[in-house]
């Protein structure tokens, strides 16, 4: 193996690692240092209701349960919101909602957002080469909107990740046609639409 090639690969890995480290620092700092009330409102409250009703009543409904010591629910299933995001937050759901629950959702979104930075790097590297890919990943890591959206119990972080992953898999399928890659591309498009059908 060529030692220069090995050194170059190590430097390239180090560059990507630094970008991911900066991205993690910004996102964790945002989540840790932002005062976010656990009282969920508007869209976030609807997503919470869907997830809490799925967990405790096995019903997909945005109707608010009764706030008593036990879970009480008399609602009927509906589909006002797509199920992707409520399923994502389902493992973290507590009734009633509290600060640690919201914080755990935020941490999960930070992890998903870091994966977005990584996928952007791989997507750009296939299309543009290493330097442009590192620049694209850096811009993604430093994007104020992408950093700040992790504190909200909303679809944006998960939607961005699945959309970028869909684009990457679709590009790979177009470059090296494979039934499995095209199937995965279709599945990812479907999942993305189930998070936010915009």
GROMACS .gro file of C-alpha atoms in nm:
model
  198
    1UNK     CA    1   0.000   0.000   0.000
    2UNK     CA    2   0.124   0.346  -0.091
    3UNK     CA    3   0.211   0.535   0.233
    4UNK     CA    4   0.112   0.868   0.071
    5UNK     CA    5  -0.229   0.730  -0.017
    6UNK     CA    6  -0.267   0.601   0.338
    7UNK     CA    7  -0.172   0.940   0.482
    8UNK     CA    8  -0.415   1.113   0.247
    9UNK     CA    9  -0.698   0.881   0.355
   10UNK     CA   10  -0.617   0.950   0.720
   11UNK     CA   11  -0.625   1.327   0.660
   12UNK     CA   12  -0.956   1.296   0.476
   13UNK     CA   13  -1.104   1.097   0.763
   14UNK     CA   14  -0.971   1.356   1.010
   15UNK     CA   15  -1.137   1.636   0.811
   16UNK     CA   16  -1.474   1.461   0.820
   17UNK     CA   17  -1.430   1.380   1.189
   18UNK     CA   18  -1.366   1.749   1.271
   19UNK     CA   19  -1.681   1.851   1.078
   20UNK     CA   20  -1.888   1.593   1.269
   21UNK     CA   21  -1.731   1.705   1.598
   22UNK     CA   22  -1.825   2.068   1.529
   23UNK     CA   23  -2.176   1.961   1.427
   24UNK     CA   24  -2.218   1.759   1.747
   25UNK     CA   25  -2.085   2.045   1.961
   26UNK     CA   26  -2.327   2.296   1.809
   27UNK     CA   27  -2.629   2.067   1.831
   28UNK     CA   28  -2.564   1.937   2.181
   29UNK     CA   29  -2.490   2.292   2.296
   30UNK     CA   30  -2.819   2.410   2.150
   31UNK     CA   31  -3.016   2.131   2.317
   32UNK     CA   32  -2.835   2.161   2.652
   33UNK     CA   33  -2.838   2.541   2.679
   34UNK     CA   34  -3.181   2.626   2.544
   35UNK     CA   35  -3.465   2.654   2.794
   36UNK     CA   36  -3.751   2.462   2.635
   37UNK     CA   37  -4.071   2.417   2.831
   38UNK     CA   38  -4.202   2.060   2.835
   39UNK     CA   39  -4.554   2.196   2.770
   40UNK     CA   40  -4.603   2.093   2.410
   41UNK     CA   41  -4.810   2.320   2.187
   42UNK     CA   42  -4.969   2.328   1.842
   43UNK     CA   43  -4.810   2.077   1.600
   44UNK     CA   44  -4.582   1.929   1.866
   45UNK     CA   45  -4.882   1.862   2.090
   46UNK     CA   46  -5.062   1.683   1.806
   47UNK     CA   47  -4.760   1.461   1.738
   48UNK     CA   48  -4.739   1.387   2.110
   49UNK     CA   49  -5.108   1.294   2.128
   50UNK     CA   50  -5.072   1.054   1.836
   51UNK     CA   51  -4.771   0.887   1.998
   52UNK     CA   52  -4.922   0.871   2.348
   53UNK     CA   53  -5.248   0.725   2.216
   54UNK     CA   54  -5.052   0.466   2.016
   55UNK     CA   55  -4.853   0.368   2.322
   56UNK     CA   56  -5.132   0.349   2.579
   57UNK     CA   57  -5.443   0.281   2.370
   58UNK     CA   58  -5.310   0.132   2.044
   59UNK     CA   59  -5.515   0.393   1.858
   60UNK     CA   60  -5.388   0.649   1.607
   61UNK     CA   61  -5.568   0.962   1.723
   62UNK     CA   62  -5.474   1.318   1.812
   63UNK     CA   63  -5.746   1.347   2.076
   64UNK     CA   64  -5.606   1.460   2.410
   65UNK     CA   65  -5.626   1.198   2.684
   66UNK     CA   66  -5.776   1.295   3.019
   67UNK     CA   67  -5.511   1.442   3.250
   68UNK     CA   68  -5.569   1.224   3.556
   69UNK     CA   69  -5.347   0.981   3.745
   70UNK     CA   70  -5.425   0.714   3.489
   71UNK     CA   71  -5.460   0.722   3.114
   72UNK     CA   72  -5.818   0.771   2.997
   73UNK     CA   73  -5.913   0.787   2.631
   74UNK     CA   74  -6.246   0.775   2.449
   75UNK     CA   75  -6.140   0.897   2.105
   76UNK     CA   76  -6.164   0.741   1.762
   77UNK     CA   77  -5.881   0.685   1.513
   78UNK     CA   78  -5.806   0.965   1.269
   79UNK     CA   79  -5.536   1.061   1.022
   80UNK     CA   80  -5.490   1.436   1.045
   81UNK     CA   81  -5.113   1.391   1.063
   82UNK     CA   82  -4.888   1.136   0.890
   83UNK     CA   83  -4.756   0.863   1.123
   84UNK     CA   84  -4.380   0.886   1.059
   85UNK     CA   85  -4.286   1.134   1.331
   86UNK     CA   86  -4.523   1.000   1.601
   87UNK     CA   87  -4.364   0.656   1.545
   88UNK     CA   88  -4.017   0.811   1.577
   89UNK     CA   89  -4.095   0.969   1.917
   90UNK     CA   90  -4.296   0.669   2.041
   91UNK     CA   91  -4.006   0.506   2.233
   92UNK     CA   92  -3.960   0.824   2.441
   93UNK     CA   93  -4.325   0.894   2.522
   94UNK     CA   94  -4.443   0.943   2.880
   95UNK     CA   95  -4.783   1.046   3.009
   96UNK     CA   96  -4.804   1.321   3.109
   97UNK     CA   97  -4.510   1.478   2.919
   98UNK     CA   98  -4.212   1.602   3.117
   99UNK     CA   99  -3.873   1.766   3.067
  100UNK     CA  100  -3.667   1.443   3.050
  101UNK     CA  101  -3.899   1.303   2.782
  102UNK     CA  102  -3.854   1.615   2.565
  103UNK     CA  103  -3.477   1.611   2.626
  104UNK     CA  104  -3.451   1.246   2.515
  105UNK     CA  105  -3.641   1.329   2.195
  106UNK     CA  106  -3.404   1.622   2.137
  107UNK     CA  107  -3.099   1.397   2.184
  108UNK     CA  108  -3.241   1.144   1.937
  109UNK     CA  109  -3.289   1.427   1.688
  110UNK     CA  110  -2.929   1.541   1.740
  111UNK     CA  111  -2.812   1.190   1.648
  112UNK     CA  112  -3.035   1.188   1.339
  113UNK     CA  113  -2.905   1.533   1.240
  114UNK     CA  114  -2.544   1.417   1.271
  115UNK     CA  115  -2.630   1.131   1.036
  116UNK     CA  116  -2.770   1.393   0.797
  117UNK     CA  117  -2.432   1.570   0.792
  118UNK     CA  118  -2.262   1.237   0.722
  119UNK     CA  119  -2.500   1.144   0.439
  120UNK     CA  120  -2.459   1.491   0.284
  121UNK     CA  121  -2.084   1.427   0.281
  122UNK     CA  122  -2.119   1.089   0.107
  123UNK     CA  123  -2.375   1.228  -0.139
  124UNK     CA  124  -2.154   1.522  -0.234
  125UNK     CA  125  -1.840   1.306  -0.248
  126UNK     CA  126  -1.995   1.075  -0.506
  127UNK     CA  127  -2.104   1.373  -0.716
  128UNK     CA  128  -1.831   1.633  -0.660
  129UNK     CA  129  -1.524   1.485  -0.491
  130UNK     CA  130  -1.374   1.508  -0.144
  131UNK     CA  131  -1.313   1.883  -0.105
  132UNK     CA  132  -1.657   1.986  -0.226
  133UNK     CA  133  -1.809   1.712  -0.009
  134UNK     CA  134  -1.628   1.843   0.297
  135UNK     CA  135  -1.748   2.195   0.216
  136UNK     CA  136  -2.107   2.072   0.176
  137UNK     CA  137  -2.089   1.878   0.502
  138UNK     CA  138  -1.939   2.182   0.676
  139UNK     CA  139  -2.220   2.408   0.553
  140UNK     CA  140  -2.473   2.150   0.670
  141UNK     CA  141  -2.302   2.125   1.008
  142UNK     CA  142  -2.300   2.505   1.049
  143UNK     CA  143  -2.652   2.573   0.920
  144UNK     CA  144  -2.828   2.773   1.190
  145UNK     CA  145  -3.167   2.635   1.092
  146UNK     CA  146  -3.050   2.274   1.101
  147UNK     CA  147  -2.881   2.331   1.438
  148UNK     CA  148  -3.177   2.504   1.601
  149UNK     CA  149  -3.455   2.276   1.477
  150UNK     CA  150  -3.333   1.993   1.702
  151UNK     CA  151  -3.484   2.156   2.011
  152UNK     CA  152  -3.839   2.135   1.875
  153UNK     CA  153  -4.061   1.827   1.885
  154UNK     CA  154  -4.135   1.864   1.514
  155UNK     CA  155  -4.075   1.671   1.192
  156UNK     CA  156  -3.798   1.883   1.036
  157UNK     CA  157  -3.493   1.694   1.163
  158UNK     CA  158  -3.622   1.348   1.074
  159UNK     CA  159  -3.768   1.468   0.743
  160UNK     CA  160  -3.437   1.627   0.637
  161UNK     CA  161  -3.246   1.307   0.717
  162UNK     CA  162  -3.478   1.074   0.526
  163UNK     CA  163  -3.494   1.313   0.229
  164UNK     CA  164  -3.114   1.337   0.204
  165UNK     CA  165  -3.078   0.960   0.249
  166UNK     CA  166  -3.338   0.905  -0.024
  167UNK     CA  167  -3.140   1.135  -0.258
  168UNK     CA  168  -2.816   0.946  -0.182
  169UNK     CA  169  -2.966   0.599  -0.237
  170UNK     CA  170  -3.140   0.715  -0.556
  171UNK     CA  171  -2.811   0.853  -0.692
  172UNK     CA  172  -2.637   0.523  -0.607
  173UNK     CA  173  -2.916   0.328  -0.780
  174UNK     CA  174  -2.885   0.546  -1.091
  175UNK     CA  175  -2.507   0.501  -1.104
  176UNK     CA  176  -2.507   0.125  -1.040
  177UNK     CA  177  -2.851  -0.004  -1.133
  178UNK     CA  178  -2.967  -0.256  -0.878
  179UNK     CA  179  -3.317  -0.378  -0.803
  180UNK     CA  180  -3.238  -0.371  -0.431
  181UNK     CA  181  -3.117  -0.010  -0.440
  182UNK     CA  182  -3.421   0.101  -0.641
  183UNK     CA  183  -3.646  -0.080  -0.393
  184UNK     CA  184  -3.469   0.089  -0.103
  185UNK     CA  185  -3.502   0.424  -0.281
  186UNK     CA  186  -3.877   0.374  -0.315
  187UNK     CA  187  -3.909   0.269   0.048
  188UNK     CA  188  -3.717   0.577   0.162
  189UNK     CA  189  -3.936   0.804  -0.050
  190UNK     CA  190  -4.242   0.642   0.108
  191UNK     CA  191  -4.100   0.684   0.460
  192UNK     CA  192  -4.016   1.049   0.385
  193UNK     CA  193  -4.373   1.111   0.271
  194UNK     CA  194  -4.504   0.944   0.587
  195UNK     CA  195  -4.306   1.197   0.791
  196UNK     CA  196  -4.400   1.506   0.593
  197UNK     CA  197  -4.584   1.469   0.261
  198UNK     CA  198  -4.495   1.822   0.143
   0.00000   0.00000   0.00000
